[in-house]
PDB file of C-alpha atoms in Angstrom:
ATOM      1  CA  UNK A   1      11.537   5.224  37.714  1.00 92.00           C
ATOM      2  CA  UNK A   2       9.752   1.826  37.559  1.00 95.00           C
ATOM      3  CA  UNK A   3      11.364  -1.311  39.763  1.00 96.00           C
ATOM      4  CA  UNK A   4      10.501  -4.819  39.241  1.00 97.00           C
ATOM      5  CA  UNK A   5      11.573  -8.312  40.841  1.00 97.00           C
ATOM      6  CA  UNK A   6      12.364 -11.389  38.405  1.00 97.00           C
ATOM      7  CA  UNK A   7      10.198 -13.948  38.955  1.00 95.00           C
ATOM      8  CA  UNK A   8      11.830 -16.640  36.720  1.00 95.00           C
ATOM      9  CA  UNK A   9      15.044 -16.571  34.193  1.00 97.00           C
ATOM     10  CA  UNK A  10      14.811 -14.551  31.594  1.00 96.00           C
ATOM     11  CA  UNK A  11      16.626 -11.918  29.206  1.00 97.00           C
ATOM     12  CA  UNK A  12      16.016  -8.216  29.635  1.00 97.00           C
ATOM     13  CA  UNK A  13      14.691  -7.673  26.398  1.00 96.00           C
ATOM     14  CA  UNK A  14      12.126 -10.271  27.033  1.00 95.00           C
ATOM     15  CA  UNK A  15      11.406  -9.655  30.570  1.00 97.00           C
ATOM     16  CA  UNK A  16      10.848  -5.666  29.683  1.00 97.00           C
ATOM     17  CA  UNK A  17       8.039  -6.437  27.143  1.00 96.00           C
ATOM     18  CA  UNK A  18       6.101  -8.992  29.631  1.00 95.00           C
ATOM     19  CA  UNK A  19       6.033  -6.354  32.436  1.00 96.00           C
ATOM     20  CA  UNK A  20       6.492  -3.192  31.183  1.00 97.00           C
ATOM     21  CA  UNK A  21       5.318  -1.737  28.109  1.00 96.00           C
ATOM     22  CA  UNK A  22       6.400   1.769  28.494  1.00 96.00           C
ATOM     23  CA  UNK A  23      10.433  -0.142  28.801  1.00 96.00           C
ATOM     24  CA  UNK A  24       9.716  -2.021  26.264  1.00 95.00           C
ATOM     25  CA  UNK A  25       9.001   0.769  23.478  1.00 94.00           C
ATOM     26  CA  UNK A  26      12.067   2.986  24.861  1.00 94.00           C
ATOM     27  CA  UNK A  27      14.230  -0.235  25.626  1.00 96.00           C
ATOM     28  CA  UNK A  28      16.697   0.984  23.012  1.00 95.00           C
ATOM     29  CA  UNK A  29      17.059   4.557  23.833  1.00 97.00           C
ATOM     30  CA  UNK A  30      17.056   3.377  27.965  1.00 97.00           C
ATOM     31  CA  UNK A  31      20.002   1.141  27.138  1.00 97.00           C
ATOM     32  CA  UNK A  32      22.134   3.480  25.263  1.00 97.00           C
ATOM     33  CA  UNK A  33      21.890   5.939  27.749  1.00 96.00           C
ATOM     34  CA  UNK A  34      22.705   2.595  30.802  1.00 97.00           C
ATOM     35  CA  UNK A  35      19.025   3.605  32.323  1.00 97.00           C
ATOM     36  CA  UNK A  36      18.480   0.299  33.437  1.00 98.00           C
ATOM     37  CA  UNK A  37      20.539  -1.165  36.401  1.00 97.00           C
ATOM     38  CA  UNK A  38      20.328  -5.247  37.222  1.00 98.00           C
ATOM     39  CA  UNK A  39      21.235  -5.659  41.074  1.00 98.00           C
ATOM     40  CA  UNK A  40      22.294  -1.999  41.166  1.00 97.00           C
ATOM     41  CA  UNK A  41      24.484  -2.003  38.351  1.00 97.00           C
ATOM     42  CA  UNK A  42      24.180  -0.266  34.918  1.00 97.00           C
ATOM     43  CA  UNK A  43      23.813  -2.552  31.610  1.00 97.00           C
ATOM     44  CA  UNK A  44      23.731  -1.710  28.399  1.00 96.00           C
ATOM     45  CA  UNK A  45      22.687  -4.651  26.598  1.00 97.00           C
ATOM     46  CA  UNK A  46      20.397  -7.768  26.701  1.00 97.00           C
ATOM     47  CA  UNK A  47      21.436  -9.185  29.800  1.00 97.00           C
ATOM     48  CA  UNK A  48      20.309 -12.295  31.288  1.00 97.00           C
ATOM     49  CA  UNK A  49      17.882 -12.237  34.260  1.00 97.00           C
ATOM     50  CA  UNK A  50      18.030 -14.620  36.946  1.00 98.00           C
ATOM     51  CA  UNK A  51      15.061 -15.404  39.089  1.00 97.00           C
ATOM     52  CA  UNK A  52      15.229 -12.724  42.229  1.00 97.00           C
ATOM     53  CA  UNK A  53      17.238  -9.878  40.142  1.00 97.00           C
ATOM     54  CA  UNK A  54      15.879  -6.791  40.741  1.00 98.00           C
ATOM     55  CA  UNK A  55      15.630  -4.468  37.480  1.00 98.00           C
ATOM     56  CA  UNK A  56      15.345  -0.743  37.781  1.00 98.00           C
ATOM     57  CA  UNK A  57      14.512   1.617  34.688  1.00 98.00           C
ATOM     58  CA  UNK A  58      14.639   5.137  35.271  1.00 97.00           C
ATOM     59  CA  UNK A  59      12.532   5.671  32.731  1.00 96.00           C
ATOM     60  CA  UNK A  60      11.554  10.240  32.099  1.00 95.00           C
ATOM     61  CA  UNK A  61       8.464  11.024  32.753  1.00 95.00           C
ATOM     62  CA  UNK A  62       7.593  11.619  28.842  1.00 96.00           C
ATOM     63  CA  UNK A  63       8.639   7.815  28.821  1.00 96.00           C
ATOM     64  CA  UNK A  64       6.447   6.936  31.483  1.00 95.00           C
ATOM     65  CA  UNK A  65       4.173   8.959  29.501  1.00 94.00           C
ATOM     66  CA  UNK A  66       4.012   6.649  26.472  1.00 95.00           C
ATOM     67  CA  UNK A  67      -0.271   5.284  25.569  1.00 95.00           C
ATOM     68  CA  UNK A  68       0.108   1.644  25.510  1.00 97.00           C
ATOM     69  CA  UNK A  69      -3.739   1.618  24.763  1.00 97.00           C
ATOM     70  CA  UNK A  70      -6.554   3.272  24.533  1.00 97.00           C
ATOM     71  CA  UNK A  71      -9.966   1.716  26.402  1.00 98.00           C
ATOM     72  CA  UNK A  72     -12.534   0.994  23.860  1.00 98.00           C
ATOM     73  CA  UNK A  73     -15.453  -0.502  26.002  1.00 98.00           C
ATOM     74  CA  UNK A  74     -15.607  -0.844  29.940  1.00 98.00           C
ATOM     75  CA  UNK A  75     -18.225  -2.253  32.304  1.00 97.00           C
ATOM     76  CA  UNK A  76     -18.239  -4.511  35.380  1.00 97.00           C
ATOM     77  CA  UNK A  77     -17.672  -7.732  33.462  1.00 97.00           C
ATOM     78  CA  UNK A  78     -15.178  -6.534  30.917  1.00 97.00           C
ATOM     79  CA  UNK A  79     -12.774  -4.319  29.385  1.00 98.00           C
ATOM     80  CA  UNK A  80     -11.778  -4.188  25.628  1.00 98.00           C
ATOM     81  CA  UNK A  81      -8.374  -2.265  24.902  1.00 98.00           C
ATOM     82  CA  UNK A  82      -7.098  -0.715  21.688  1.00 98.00           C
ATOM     83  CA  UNK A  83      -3.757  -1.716  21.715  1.00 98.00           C
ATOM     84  CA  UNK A  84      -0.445   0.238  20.077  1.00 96.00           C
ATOM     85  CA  UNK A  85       1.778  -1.904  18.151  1.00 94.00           C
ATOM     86  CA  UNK A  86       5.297  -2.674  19.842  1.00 92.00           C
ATOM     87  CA  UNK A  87       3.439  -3.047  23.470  1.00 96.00           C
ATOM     88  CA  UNK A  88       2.986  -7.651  24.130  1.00 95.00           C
ATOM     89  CA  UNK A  89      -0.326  -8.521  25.234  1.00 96.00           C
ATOM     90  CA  UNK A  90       1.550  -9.767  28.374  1.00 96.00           C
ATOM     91  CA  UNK A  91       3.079  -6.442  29.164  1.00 96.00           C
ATOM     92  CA  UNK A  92      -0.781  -4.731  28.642  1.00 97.00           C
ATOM     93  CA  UNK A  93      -1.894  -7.198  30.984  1.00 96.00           C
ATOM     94  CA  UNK A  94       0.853  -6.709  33.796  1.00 95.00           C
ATOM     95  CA  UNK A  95       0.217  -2.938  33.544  1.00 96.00           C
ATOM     96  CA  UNK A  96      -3.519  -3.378  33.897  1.00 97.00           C
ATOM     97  CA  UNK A  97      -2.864  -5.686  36.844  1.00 95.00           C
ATOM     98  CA  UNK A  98      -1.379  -2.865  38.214  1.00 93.00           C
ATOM     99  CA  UNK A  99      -4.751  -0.690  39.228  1.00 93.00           C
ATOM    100  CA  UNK A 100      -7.277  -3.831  39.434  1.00 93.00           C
ATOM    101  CA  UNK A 101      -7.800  -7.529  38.517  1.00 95.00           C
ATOM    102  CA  UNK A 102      -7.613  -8.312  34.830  1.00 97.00           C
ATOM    103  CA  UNK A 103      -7.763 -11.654  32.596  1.00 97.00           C
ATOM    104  CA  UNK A 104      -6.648 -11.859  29.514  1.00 96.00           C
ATOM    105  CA  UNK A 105      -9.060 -13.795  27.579  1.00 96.00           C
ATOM    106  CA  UNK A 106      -7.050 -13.834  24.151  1.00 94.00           C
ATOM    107  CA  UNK A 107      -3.507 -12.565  23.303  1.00 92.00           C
ATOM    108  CA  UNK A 108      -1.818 -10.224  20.087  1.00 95.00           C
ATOM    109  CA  UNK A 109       1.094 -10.030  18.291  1.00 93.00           C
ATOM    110  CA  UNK A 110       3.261  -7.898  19.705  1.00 93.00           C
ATOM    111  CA  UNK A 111       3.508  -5.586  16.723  1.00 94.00           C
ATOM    112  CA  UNK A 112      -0.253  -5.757  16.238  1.00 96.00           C
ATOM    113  CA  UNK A 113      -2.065  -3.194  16.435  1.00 97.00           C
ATOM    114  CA  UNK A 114      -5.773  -3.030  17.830  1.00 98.00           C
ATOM    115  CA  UNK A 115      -8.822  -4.459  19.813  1.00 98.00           C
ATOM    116  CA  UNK A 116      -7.801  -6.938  22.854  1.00 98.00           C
ATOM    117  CA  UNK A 117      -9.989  -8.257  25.814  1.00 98.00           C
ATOM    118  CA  UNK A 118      -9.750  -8.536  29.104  1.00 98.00           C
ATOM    119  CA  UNK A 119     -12.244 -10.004  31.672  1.00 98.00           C
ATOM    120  CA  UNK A 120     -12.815  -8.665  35.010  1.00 97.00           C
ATOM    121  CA  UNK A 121     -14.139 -11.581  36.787  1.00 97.00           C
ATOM    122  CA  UNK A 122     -13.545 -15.243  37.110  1.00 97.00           C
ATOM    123  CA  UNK A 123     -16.849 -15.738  35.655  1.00 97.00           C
ATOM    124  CA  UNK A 124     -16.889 -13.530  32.809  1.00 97.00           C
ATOM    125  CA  UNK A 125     -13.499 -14.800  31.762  1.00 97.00           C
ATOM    126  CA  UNK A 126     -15.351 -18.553  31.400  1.00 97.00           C
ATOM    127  CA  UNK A 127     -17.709 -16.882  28.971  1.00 97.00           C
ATOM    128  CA  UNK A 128     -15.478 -14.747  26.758  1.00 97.00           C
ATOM    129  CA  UNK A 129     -12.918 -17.443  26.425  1.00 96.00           C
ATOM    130  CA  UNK A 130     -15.853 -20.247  25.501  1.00 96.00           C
ATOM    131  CA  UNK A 131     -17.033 -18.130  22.942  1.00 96.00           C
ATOM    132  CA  UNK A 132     -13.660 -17.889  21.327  1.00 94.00           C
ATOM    133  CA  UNK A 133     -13.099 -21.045  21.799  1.00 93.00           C
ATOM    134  CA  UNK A 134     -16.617 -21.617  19.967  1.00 93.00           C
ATOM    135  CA  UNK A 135     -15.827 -19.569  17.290  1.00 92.00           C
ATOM    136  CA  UNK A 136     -18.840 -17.530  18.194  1.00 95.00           C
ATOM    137  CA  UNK A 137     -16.906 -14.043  17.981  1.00 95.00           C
ATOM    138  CA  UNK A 138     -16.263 -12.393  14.778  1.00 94.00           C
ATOM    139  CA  UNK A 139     -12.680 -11.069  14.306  1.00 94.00           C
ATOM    140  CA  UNK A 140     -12.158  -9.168  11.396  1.00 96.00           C
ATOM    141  CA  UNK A 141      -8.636  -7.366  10.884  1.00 98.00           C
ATOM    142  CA  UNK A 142      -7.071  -4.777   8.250  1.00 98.00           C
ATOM    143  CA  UNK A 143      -3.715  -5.875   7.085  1.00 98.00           C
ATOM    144  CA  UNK A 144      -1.380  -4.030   3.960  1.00 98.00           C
ATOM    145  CA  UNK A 145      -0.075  -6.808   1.736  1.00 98.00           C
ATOM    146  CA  UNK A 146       1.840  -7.604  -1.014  1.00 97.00           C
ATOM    147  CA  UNK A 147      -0.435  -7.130  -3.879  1.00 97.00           C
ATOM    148  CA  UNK A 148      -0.019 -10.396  -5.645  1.00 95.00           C
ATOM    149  CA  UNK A 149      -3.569 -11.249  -5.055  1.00 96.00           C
ATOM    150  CA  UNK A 150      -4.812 -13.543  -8.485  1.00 94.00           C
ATOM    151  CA  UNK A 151      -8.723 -13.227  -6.963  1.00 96.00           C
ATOM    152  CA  UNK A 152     -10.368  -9.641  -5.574  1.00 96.00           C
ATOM    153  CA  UNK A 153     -11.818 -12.248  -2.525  1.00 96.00           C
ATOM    154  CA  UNK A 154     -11.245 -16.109  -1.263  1.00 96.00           C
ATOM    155  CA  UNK A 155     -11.856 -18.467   1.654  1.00 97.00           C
ATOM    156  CA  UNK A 156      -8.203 -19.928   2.177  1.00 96.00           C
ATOM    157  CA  UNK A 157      -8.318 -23.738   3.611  1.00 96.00           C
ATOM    158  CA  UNK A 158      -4.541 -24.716   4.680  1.00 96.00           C
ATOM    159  CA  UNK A 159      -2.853 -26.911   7.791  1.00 97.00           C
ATOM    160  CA  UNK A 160      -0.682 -24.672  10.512  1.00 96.00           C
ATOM    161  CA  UNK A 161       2.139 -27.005  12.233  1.00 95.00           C
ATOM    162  CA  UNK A 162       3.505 -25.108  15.018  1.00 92.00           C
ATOM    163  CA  UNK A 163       7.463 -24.712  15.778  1.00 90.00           C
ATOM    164  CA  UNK A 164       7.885 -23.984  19.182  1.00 85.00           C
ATOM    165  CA  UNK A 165      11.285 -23.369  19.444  1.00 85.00           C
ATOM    166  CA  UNK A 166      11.486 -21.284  16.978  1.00 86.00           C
ATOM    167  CA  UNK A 167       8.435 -19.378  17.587  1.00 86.00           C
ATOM    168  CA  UNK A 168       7.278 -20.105  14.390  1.00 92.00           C
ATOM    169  CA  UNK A 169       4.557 -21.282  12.223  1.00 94.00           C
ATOM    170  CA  UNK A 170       4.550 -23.412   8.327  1.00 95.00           C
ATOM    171  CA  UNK A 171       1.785 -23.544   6.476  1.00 95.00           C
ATOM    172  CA  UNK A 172       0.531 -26.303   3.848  1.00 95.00           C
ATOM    173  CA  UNK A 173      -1.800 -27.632   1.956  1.00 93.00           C
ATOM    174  CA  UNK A 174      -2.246 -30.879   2.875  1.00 91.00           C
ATOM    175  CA  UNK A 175      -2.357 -32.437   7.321  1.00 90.00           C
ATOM    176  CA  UNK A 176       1.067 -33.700   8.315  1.00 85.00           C
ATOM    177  CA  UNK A 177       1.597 -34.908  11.557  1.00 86.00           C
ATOM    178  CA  UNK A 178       0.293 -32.424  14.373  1.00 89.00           C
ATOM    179  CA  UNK A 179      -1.010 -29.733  11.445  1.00 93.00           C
ATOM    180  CA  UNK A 180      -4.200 -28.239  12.618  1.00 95.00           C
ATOM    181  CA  UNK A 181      -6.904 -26.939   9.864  1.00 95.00           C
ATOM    182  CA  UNK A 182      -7.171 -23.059   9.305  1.00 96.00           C
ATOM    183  CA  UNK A 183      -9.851 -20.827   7.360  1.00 96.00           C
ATOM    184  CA  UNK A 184      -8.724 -17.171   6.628  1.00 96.00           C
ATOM    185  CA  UNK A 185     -11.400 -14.944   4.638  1.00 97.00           C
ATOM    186  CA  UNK A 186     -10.041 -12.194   2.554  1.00 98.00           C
ATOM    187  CA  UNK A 187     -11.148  -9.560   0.226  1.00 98.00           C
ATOM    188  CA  UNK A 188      -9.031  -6.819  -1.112  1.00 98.00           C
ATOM    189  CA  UNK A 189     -10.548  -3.580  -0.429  1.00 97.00           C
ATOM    190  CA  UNK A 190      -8.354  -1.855  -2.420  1.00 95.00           C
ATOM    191  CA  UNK A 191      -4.560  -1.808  -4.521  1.00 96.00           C
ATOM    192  CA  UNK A 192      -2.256   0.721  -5.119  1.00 94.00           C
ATOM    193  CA  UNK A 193       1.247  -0.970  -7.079  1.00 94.00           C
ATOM    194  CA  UNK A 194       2.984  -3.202  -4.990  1.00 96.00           C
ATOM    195  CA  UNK A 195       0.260  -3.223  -1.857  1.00 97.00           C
ATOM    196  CA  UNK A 196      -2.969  -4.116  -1.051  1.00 97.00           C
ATOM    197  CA  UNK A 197      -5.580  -3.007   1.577  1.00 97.00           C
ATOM    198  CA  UNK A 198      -7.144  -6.130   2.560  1.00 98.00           C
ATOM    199  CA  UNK A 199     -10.040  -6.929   4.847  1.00 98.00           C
ATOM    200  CA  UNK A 200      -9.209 -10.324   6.689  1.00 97.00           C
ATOM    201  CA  UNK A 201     -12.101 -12.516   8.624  1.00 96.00           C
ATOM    202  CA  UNK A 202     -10.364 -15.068  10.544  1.00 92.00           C
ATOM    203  CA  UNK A 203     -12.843 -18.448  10.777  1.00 91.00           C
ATOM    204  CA  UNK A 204      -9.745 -20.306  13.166  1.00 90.00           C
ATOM    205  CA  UNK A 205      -8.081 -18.143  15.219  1.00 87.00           C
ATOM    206  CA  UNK A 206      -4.550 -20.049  15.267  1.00 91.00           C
ATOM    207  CA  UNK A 207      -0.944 -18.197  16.314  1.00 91.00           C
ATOM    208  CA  UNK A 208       0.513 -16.139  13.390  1.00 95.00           C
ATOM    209  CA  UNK A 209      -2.217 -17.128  11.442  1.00 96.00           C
ATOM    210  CA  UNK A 210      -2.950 -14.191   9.402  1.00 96.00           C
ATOM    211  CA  UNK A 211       0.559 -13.224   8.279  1.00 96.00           C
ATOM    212  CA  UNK A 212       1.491 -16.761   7.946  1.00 96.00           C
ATOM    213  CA  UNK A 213      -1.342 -17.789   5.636  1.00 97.00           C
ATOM    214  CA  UNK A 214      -0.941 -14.793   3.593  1.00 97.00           C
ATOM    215  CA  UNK A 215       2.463 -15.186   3.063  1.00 97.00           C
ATOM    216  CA  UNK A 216       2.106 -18.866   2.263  1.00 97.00           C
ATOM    217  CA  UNK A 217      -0.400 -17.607  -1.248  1.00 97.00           C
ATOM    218  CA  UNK A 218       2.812 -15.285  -1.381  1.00 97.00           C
ATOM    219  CA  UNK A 219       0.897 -11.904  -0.244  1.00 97.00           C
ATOM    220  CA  UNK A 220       2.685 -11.425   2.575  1.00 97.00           C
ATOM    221  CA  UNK A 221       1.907  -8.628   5.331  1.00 98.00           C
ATOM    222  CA  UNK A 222       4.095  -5.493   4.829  1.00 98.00           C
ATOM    223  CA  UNK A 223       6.722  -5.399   7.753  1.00 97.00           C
ATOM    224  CA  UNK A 224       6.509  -8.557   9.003  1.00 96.00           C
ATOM    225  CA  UNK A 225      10.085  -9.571   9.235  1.00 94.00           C
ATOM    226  CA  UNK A 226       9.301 -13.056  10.081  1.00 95.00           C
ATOM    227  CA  UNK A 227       6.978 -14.023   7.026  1.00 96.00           C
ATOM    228  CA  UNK A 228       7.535 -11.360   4.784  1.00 95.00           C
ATOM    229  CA  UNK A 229       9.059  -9.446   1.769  1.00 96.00           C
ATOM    230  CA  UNK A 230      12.890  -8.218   2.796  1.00 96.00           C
ATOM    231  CA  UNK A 231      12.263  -6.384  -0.398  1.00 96.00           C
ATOM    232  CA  UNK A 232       9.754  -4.977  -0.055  1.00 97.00           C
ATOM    233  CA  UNK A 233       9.935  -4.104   3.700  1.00 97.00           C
ATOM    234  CA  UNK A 234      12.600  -2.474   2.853  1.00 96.00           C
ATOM    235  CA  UNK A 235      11.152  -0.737   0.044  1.00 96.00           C
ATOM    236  CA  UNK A 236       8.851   0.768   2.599  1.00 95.00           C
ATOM    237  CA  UNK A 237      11.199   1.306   5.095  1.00 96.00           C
ATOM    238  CA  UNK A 238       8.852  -0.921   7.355  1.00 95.00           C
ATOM    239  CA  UNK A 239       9.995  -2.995  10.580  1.00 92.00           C
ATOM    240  CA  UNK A 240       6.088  -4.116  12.117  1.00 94.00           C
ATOM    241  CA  UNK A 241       4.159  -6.085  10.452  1.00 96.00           C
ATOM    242  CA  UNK A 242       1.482  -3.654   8.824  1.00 97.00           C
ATOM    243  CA  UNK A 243      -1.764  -5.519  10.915  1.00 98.00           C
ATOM    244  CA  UNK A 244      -4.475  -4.162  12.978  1.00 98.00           C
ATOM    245  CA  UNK A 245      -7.015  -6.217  14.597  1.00 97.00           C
ATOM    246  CA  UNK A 246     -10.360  -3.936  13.223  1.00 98.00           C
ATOM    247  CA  UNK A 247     -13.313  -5.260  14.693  1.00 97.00           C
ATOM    248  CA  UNK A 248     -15.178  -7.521  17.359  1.00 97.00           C
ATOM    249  CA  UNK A 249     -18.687  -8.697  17.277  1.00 97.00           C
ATOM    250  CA  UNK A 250     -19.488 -11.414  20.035  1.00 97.00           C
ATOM    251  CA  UNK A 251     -22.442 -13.917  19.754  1.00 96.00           C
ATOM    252  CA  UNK A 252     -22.452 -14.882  24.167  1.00 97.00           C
ATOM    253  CA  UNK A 253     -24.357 -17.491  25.615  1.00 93.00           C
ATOM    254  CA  UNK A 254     -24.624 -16.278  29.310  1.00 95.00           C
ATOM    255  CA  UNK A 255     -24.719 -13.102  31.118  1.00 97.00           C
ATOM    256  CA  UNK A 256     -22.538 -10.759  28.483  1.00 98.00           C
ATOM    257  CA  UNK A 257     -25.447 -11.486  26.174  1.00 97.00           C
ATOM    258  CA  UNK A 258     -26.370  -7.984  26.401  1.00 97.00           C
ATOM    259  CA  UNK A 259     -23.254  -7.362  24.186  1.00 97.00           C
ATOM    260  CA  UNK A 260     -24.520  -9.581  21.414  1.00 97.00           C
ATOM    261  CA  UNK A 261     -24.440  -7.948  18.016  1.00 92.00           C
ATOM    262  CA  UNK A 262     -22.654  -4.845  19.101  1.00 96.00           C
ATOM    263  CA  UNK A 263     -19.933  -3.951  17.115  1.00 97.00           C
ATOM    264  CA  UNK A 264     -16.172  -2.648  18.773  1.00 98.00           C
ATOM    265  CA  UNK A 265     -14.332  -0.656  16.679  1.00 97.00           C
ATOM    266  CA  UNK A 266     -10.327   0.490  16.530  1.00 98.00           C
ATOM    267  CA  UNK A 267      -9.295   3.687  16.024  1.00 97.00           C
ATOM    268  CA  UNK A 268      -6.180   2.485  13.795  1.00 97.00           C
ATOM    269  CA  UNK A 269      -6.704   2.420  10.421  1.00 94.00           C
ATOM    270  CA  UNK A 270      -3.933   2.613   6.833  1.00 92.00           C
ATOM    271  CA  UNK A 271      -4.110   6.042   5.313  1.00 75.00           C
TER     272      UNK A 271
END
């Protein structure tokens, strides 16, 4: 059994994946069996959450159970996560938060698989963030795509205009407006039919990026039911977008320079 407070107005469904990442990848199972009570009474669906409602999910222990990430790398300054897909890099940080201080330095899709960091100081959160925000950390991912690739390899230049209301992204070819300029690297590792393995290198690190540029040279991540193939999703029978963030290398200029050149590593891979 887990209890939480609401701490602003929210929906259930929401609310579950920001605090509570165990909830979050039972939340449909929990709320056809009316294992969740709001203010001491049972719900069944995607309630709304009002700032003070208490939530209680009596999650089973085999629940509570569930690996919301395995730890890569750990030292005094910093701690780098191998996330599962389905768990929000919100509701990885607010279990963290639970044994220690933590600070998110950068943030992944929910369904996203792979490496994430965290900083464990004040100061060490300055540097990690400054280097991302310098480009001077390499981020390579492994995606499965639509194999409609016309070159093996390419450096993609395109604009990203942001919808926030929609929680969305559009990609062109051309600035409009408040478009900002992205540079995705790919190179198709290798293609079986329908999908390709691809190797992705992002030079921007802008939000739905990958799937969104790929998708826009119409080789679109498999799963991703917000940029993707229906068809071929379905195909596949696949409901996550098929993307794993692979690799770190950082380039620091301060005192995590130690980790320079080091490569981090996640277990996930496509077989």
């Amino acid at each position: 059994m887990k209890v939480f407070t609401v701490g602003t107005d929210d929906n259930l469904k929401d609310f579950t994946d920001a605090v509570y990442p165990q909830g979050s990848m039972c939340l449909s199972i929990l709320l056809r069996g009316k294992d969740i009570k709001v203010n001491g009474v049972r719900v069944n669906s995607n309630v709304r959450l009002h700032a003070g409602d208490e939530v209680v999910y009596y999650t089973k222990p085999s629940q509570e159970a569930l690996k919301s990430h395995d730890v890569v790398f750990e030292d005094e300054n910093m701690l780098i996560c191998d996330k599962e897909s389905g768990v929000s890099s919100e509701g990885l940080s607010s279990e963290l938060c639970e044994s220690g201080e933590y600070y998110p330095c950068h943030r992944l899709d929910r369904n996203t698989r792979g490496l994430i960091v965290f900083a464990k100081t004040r100061a060490s959160e300055s540097e990690i963030t400054r280097a991302f925000k310098d480009r001077r950390v390499e981020k390579i991912y492994s995606a499965l795509c639509k194999n409609a690739f016309t070159a093996k390899e390419g450096t993609l230049l395109a604009y990203l205009t942001k919808n926030e209301r929609e929680s969305s992204v559009r990609i062109s070819d051309k600035p409009t407006g408040s478009a900002v300029k992205i540079i995705t690297r790919y190179e198709v590792l290798r293609a079986a039919g329908d999908v390709a393995e691809v190797k992705v290198i992002l030079h921007t690190g802008k939000t739905h990026q990958i799937r969104a540029h790929m998708a826009f040279i119409g080789c679109p991540v498999l799963g991703d039911e917000k940029y993707g193939d229906v068809a071929l999703n379905r195909k596949y029978g696949l409901k996550r977008q098929q993307l794993i963030a692979k690799t770190l290398v950082f380039d620091f200029d301060g005192k995590l320079s130690y980790l320079n050149g080091r490569k981090f590593e996640s277990k996930y891979d496509f077989k």
